[in-house]
Coordinates of C-alpha atoms in Angstrom, one line a residue:
M1300 CA 245.0 209.3 199.9
N1301 CA 244.8 210.8 203.4
L1302 CA 243.3 214.1 204.2
L1303 CA 246.6 216.1 204.0
E1304 CA 247.5 214.6 200.7
A1305 CA 244.0 215.3 199.4
I1306 CA 244.3 219.0 200.4
F1307 CA 247.7 219.5 198.8
H1308 CA 246.5 217.7 195.7
R1309 CA 243.5 220.0 195.3
L1310 CA 245.6 223.1 196.0
A1311 CA 248.1 222.0 193.3
M1312 CA 245.3 221.3 190.8
G1313 CA 243.8 224.8 191.4
K1314 CA 247.2 226.4 190.9
Y1315 CA 247.8 224.5 187.7
S1316 CA 244.4 225.4 186.4
I1317 CA 245.0 229.1 187.1
T1318 CA 248.4 229.1 185.5
A1319 CA 247.2 227.2 182.4
T1320 CA 244.2 229.6 182.1
Y1321 CA 246.4 232.7 182.1
S1322 CA 248.8 231.1 179.7
L1323 CA 245.9 230.4 177.3
A1324 CA 244.8 234.1 177.5
L1325 CA 248.4 235.3 176.7
Y1326 CA 248.7 232.8 173.9
D1327 CA 245.4 233.9 172.3
W1328 CA 246.5 237.6 172.6
F1329 CA 249.8 236.9 170.8
L1330 CA 247.9 235.1 168.0
T1331 CA 245.3 237.8 167.4
F1332 CA 247.2 241.0 168.1
D1333 CA 247.8 241.8 164.4
D1334 CA 244.1 241.2 163.6
E1335 CA 243.1 243.5 166.5
L1336 CA 245.2 246.3 165.1
A1337 CA 243.8 245.9 161.6
L1338 CA 240.2 245.1 162.3
I1339 CA 239.3 246.6 165.7
Y1340 CA 241.5 249.6 166.5
S1341 CA 241.9 251.0 162.9
A1342 CA 238.2 251.5 162.7
R1343 CA 236.0 254.1 164.5
W1344 CA 235.2 253.3 168.1
T1345 CA 231.8 251.8 168.7
S1346 CA 230.2 249.9 171.6
V1347 CA 231.5 246.7 170.1
T1348 CA 235.1 248.1 170.2
V1349 CA 234.7 249.0 173.9
T1350 CA 233.3 245.6 174.8
Y1351 CA 236.0 243.8 172.8
S1352 CA 238.7 245.8 174.6
L1353 CA 237.2 245.0 178.0
C1354 CA 236.8 241.3 177.2
K1355 CA 240.3 241.0 175.9
Y1356 CA 242.4 243.2 178.2
Y1357 CA 240.7 243.2 181.5
P1358 CA 241.5 239.5 182.1
L1359 CA 245.1 240.0 181.0
L1360 CA 245.5 242.8 183.5
V1361 CA 243.6 241.2 186.4
W1362 CA 245.1 237.6 186.2
P1363 CA 248.6 238.6 187.4
V1364 CA 247.0 240.1 190.6
L1365 CA 245.0 236.9 191.1
L1366 CA 248.1 234.7 190.4
W1367 CA 249.9 236.6 193.2
S1368 CA 247.0 236.1 195.5
Y1369 CA 246.4 232.4 194.8
M1370 CA 250.0 231.2 194.3
G1371 CA 251.9 233.2 196.8
T1372 CA 252.6 232.2 200.4
H1373 CA 250.5 234.6 202.5
N1374 CA 249.5 234.6 206.1
P1375 CA 245.8 234.2 207.1
N1376 CA 245.4 237.8 208.3
L1377 CA 246.3 239.2 204.8
C1378 CA 244.0 236.7 203.2
R1379 CA 241.1 237.7 205.3
K1380 CA 241.6 241.4 204.4
T1381 CA 242.0 240.9 200.7
I1382 CA 239.6 238.1 199.8
I1383 CA 236.6 240.3 199.0
P1384 CA 238.6 242.8 196.9
F1385 CA 240.2 240.0 194.9
Q1386 CA 236.9 238.3 194.4
A1387 CA 235.4 241.6 193.2
L1388 CA 238.1 241.7 190.5
T1389 CA 236.7 238.5 188.9
I1390 CA 233.1 239.8 188.6
P1391 CA 233.5 241.9 185.4
M1392 CA 235.1 238.9 183.6
Q1393 CA 231.8 237.0 184.2
F1394 CA 229.5 239.5 182.5
F1395 CA 231.7 241.0 179.7
P1396 CA 231.1 237.9 177.4
P1397 CA 227.3 237.9 178.0
A1398 CA 227.3 241.6 177.1
V1399 CA 229.0 240.9 173.8
I1400 CA 226.7 238.0 173.0
M1401 CA 223.7 240.2 173.9
I1402 CA 224.8 243.0 171.5
R1403 CA 225.4 240.5 168.7
A1404 CA 222.1 238.7 169.2
Y1405 CA 220.2 242.0 169.4
A1406 CA 221.8 243.1 166.1
F1407 CA 221.1 239.8 164.5
S1408 CA 217.4 240.0 165.6
G1409 CA 217.0 243.1 163.4
R1410 CA 217.2 245.3 166.6
D1411 CA 214.0 244.0 168.0
R1412 CA 213.2 246.0 171.1
R1413 CA 211.5 242.9 172.7
V1414 CA 214.7 241.0 172.3
L1415 CA 216.7 243.9 173.8
A1416 CA 214.4 244.0 176.8
L1417 CA 214.6 240.2 177.4
L1418 CA 218.3 239.9 177.0
S1419 CA 219.0 243.1 179.1
T1420 CA 216.9 241.7 181.9
L1421 CA 218.8 238.4 181.8
L1422 CA 222.1 240.3 181.8
V1423 CA 221.2 242.3 184.9
T1424 CA 220.1 239.0 186.5
V1425 CA 223.4 237.4 185.7
I1426 CA 225.3 240.4 187.2
V1427 CA 223.2 240.4 190.4
V1428 CA 223.4 236.7 190.9
H1429 CA 227.2 236.6 190.4
M1430 CA 227.7 239.5 192.8
W1431 CA 225.6 237.7 195.4
T1432 CA 227.5 234.5 194.8
F1433 CA 231.1 235.8 194.8
L1434 CA 230.9 238.8 197.1
S1435 CA 228.5 237.9 199.9
H1436 CA 229.4 235.7 202.8
R1437 CA 232.9 234.9 201.3
S1438 CA 235.5 233.8 203.7
V1439 CA 238.9 232.1 203.7
P1440 CA 239.4 228.6 205.0
P1441 CA 239.2 228.2 208.9
P1442 CA 242.4 228.7 211.0
E1443 CA 242.8 225.0 211.3
F1444 CA 243.5 224.8 207.6
Y1445 CA 246.5 227.1 207.8
L1446 CA 247.8 225.3 210.9
L1447 CA 247.7 222.1 208.7
V1448 CA 249.2 223.4 205.5
G1449 CA 251.1 226.5 206.6
P1450 CA 251.3 229.7 204.6
T1451 CA 249.7 229.4 201.2
G1452 CA 247.7 231.3 198.7
C1453 CA 244.7 233.5 199.5
F1454 CA 241.7 231.8 198.0
P1455 CA 238.0 231.7 199.1
N1456 CA 236.6 228.8 201.0
S1457 CA 234.4 227.3 198.2
G1458 CA 234.3 223.8 199.7
T1459 CA 231.1 224.3 201.8
D1460 CA 227.9 222.9 200.4
D1461 CA 226.2 226.3 200.5
M1462 CA 229.0 227.9 198.5
R1463 CA 229.2 225.1 196.0
F1464 CA 225.4 225.4 195.5
R1465 CA 225.5 229.1 195.0
I1466 CA 228.3 228.9 192.5
G1467 CA 226.3 226.2 190.7
I1468 CA 223.3 228.5 190.6
S1469 CA 225.3 231.3 189.1
M1470 CA 226.5 229.0 186.4
V1471 CA 222.9 227.9 185.7
V1472 CA 221.8 231.5 185.4
S1473 CA 224.6 232.2 182.9
M1474 CA 223.6 229.1 181.0
V1475 CA 220.0 230.4 180.8
M1476 CA 221.2 233.6 179.1
D1477 CA 223.3 231.7 176.7
I1478 CA 220.3 229.5 175.7
A1479 CA 218.1 232.6 175.3
C1480 CA 220.6 234.2 172.9
L1481 CA 220.8 230.9 171.0
V1482 CA 217.0 230.8 170.8
V1483 CA 217.0 234.4 169.4
V1484 CA 219.5 233.4 166.7
V1485 CA 217.6 230.3 165.7
W1486 CA 214.3 232.2 165.7
R1487 CA 215.8 234.8 163.4
C1488 CA 217.3 232.2 161.1
V1489 CA 213.8 230.6 160.7
Q1490 CA 212.5 234.1 159.8
L1491 CA 215.1 234.8 157.2
R1492 CA 215.4 231.3 155.8
G1493 CA 217.5 231.6 152.6
S1494 CA 217.5 235.4 152.5
A1495 CA 220.4 236.1 154.8
G1496 CA 223.5 237.8 153.4
S1497 CA 227.1 236.6 153.8
L1498 CA 227.7 238.6 157.0
M1499 CA 224.6 237.1 158.6
K1500 CA 225.7 233.6 157.4
T1501 CA 229.1 234.2 159.0
F1502 CA 227.4 235.3 162.2
L1503 CA 225.2 232.2 162.1
A1504 CA 228.2 229.9 161.7
Q1505 CA 230.5 231.6 164.2
G1506 CA 227.7 232.8 166.5
L1507 CA 226.1 229.5 167.0
T1508 CA 229.4 228.0 167.8
A1509 CA 230.2 230.7 170.3
F1510 CA 226.8 230.4 172.0
A1511 CA 227.0 226.6 172.1
S1512 CA 230.5 226.7 173.5
M1513 CA 229.7 229.1 176.3
C1514 CA 226.5 227.1 177.1
A1515 CA 228.5 223.8 177.2
L1516 CA 231.2 225.4 179.4
N1517 CA 228.5 226.6 181.9
I1518 CA 226.9 223.2 181.9
I1519 CA 230.2 221.4 182.6
T1520 CA 231.2 223.9 185.3
S1521 CA 227.8 223.6 186.9
I1522 CA 228.2 219.8 187.1
F1523 CA 231.6 220.3 188.7
Y1524 CA 230.2 222.4 191.5
F1525 CA 227.0 220.5 192.1
E1526 CA 229.0 217.2 192.4
P1527 CA 231.4 217.4 195.3
S1528 CA 233.5 214.4 194.2
L1529 CA 234.6 216.2 191.0
H1530 CA 237.5 218.7 190.8
S1531 CA 235.5 221.9 191.1
E1532 CA 238.7 223.9 191.4
L1533 CA 239.5 223.2 187.7
G1534 CA 236.3 224.8 186.3
L1535 CA 236.2 228.3 187.6
P1536 CA 239.4 229.8 186.1
L1537 CA 238.4 228.5 182.7
L1538 CA 234.9 229.8 183.1
L1539 CA 236.3 233.3 183.9
T1540 CA 238.6 233.4 180.8
V1541 CA 237.4 231.2 178.0
P1542 CA 234.1 233.0 177.3
N1543 CA 236.0 236.2 177.0
L1544 CA 238.3 234.6 174.4
I1545 CA 235.3 233.2 172.5
A1546 CA 233.5 236.5 172.5
C1547 CA 236.6 238.3 171.1
R1548 CA 237.0 235.7 168.4
L1549 CA 233.4 236.1 167.4
I1550 CA 233.9 239.9 167.0
L1551 CA 237.1 239.4 165.0
Q1552 CA 235.4 237.0 162.6
L1553 CA 232.6 239.4 162.0
R1554 CA 234.9 242.3 161.5
R1555 CA 237.1 240.3 159.1
K1556 CA 234.0 239.3 157.1
A1557 CA 232.7 242.8 157.0
A1558 CA 236.1 244.1 155.8
S1559 CA 236.4 241.6 153.0
P1560 CA 235.4 242.6 149.4
L1561 CA 232.0 241.6 148.3
S1562 CA 231.7 238.9 145.6
P1563 CA 229.8 239.8 142.4
S1564 CA 226.9 237.6 143.4
E1565 CA 226.7 239.3 146.7
V1566 CA 226.6 242.7 145.1
M1567 CA 223.8 241.6 142.7
R1568 CA 221.9 240.1 145.6
R1569 CA 222.1 243.2 147.6
N1570 CA 221.1 245.4 144.7
S1571 CA 218.1 243.2 144.1
R1572 CA 217.2 243.4 147.8
L1573 CA 217.4 247.2 147.7
I1574 CA 215.1 247.3 144.7
R1575 CA 212.6 245.1 146.5
D1576 CA 212.9 247.2 149.6
A1577 CA 212.1 250.3 147.6
F1578 CA 208.7 248.7 146.7
G1579 CA 207.8 248.1 150.3
G1580 CA 210.1 245.2 151.4
H1581 CA 212.3 245.1 154.4
S1582 CA 216.0 244.9 154.3
S1583 CA 217.6 242.3 156.6
W1584 CA 221.0 241.7 155.2
D1585 CA 222.8 244.6 156.8
M1586 CA 224.0 243.8 160.3
P1587 CA 226.5 246.3 161.8
G1588 CA 229.8 244.8 162.7

């Protein structure tokens, strides 16, 4: 494959990845819309409701703009003027999911202030690093590129070693936060052992899966960007969208479990726990949804 063929191949792969990612977001929205109405928007608004709405609908609103940017046929002057604003639109998609996971991990920890301080610090670090990565020193490909391929989409020049390294670093920082949330959940499970209620057990099953999935996605994308021979253009659109979908699914699962009737054994267990708490115990079964 010569140079020109390789360029067009990578452009096509990037466009396919972006289109597939937005199609996945739309498909998930159609699947979960009824659950959203019943479990999210019929209840009173909380911080979880707000973060769910941002995770779900911000990507759906932003991706059409990015599709126009990446898949249209634009001249280099327009691309140079719009590259930073378009990149800025992607930043919130990268920290909404960690915010959801932080809220859930903090609640699961029994609202431990030390956990909140740790995860808040990591979240701020994620935001700062991502802004440094995607907003500073961003440029479009050189003029020779447009002379070679003609008018094409407006996308950042991510092919330099410096840019690839910075994107990889941002993925690693996100992965560190995912691992920290996972450690908090495991630590709390060790504390509770067999005393967790059904809602906490649901969070454990769904939350561990969500944390592990986000962590794995960050690892895979980091490998793509640290290794130039791989198709790094495939990873970023998925990384911008899939964590948002996972976070929303986690919230829906917890709301569904919280809304389901309690079994007789669960009622008895909770009553027994309340009696123990009245004599100096500490209740740990109730985790707000």
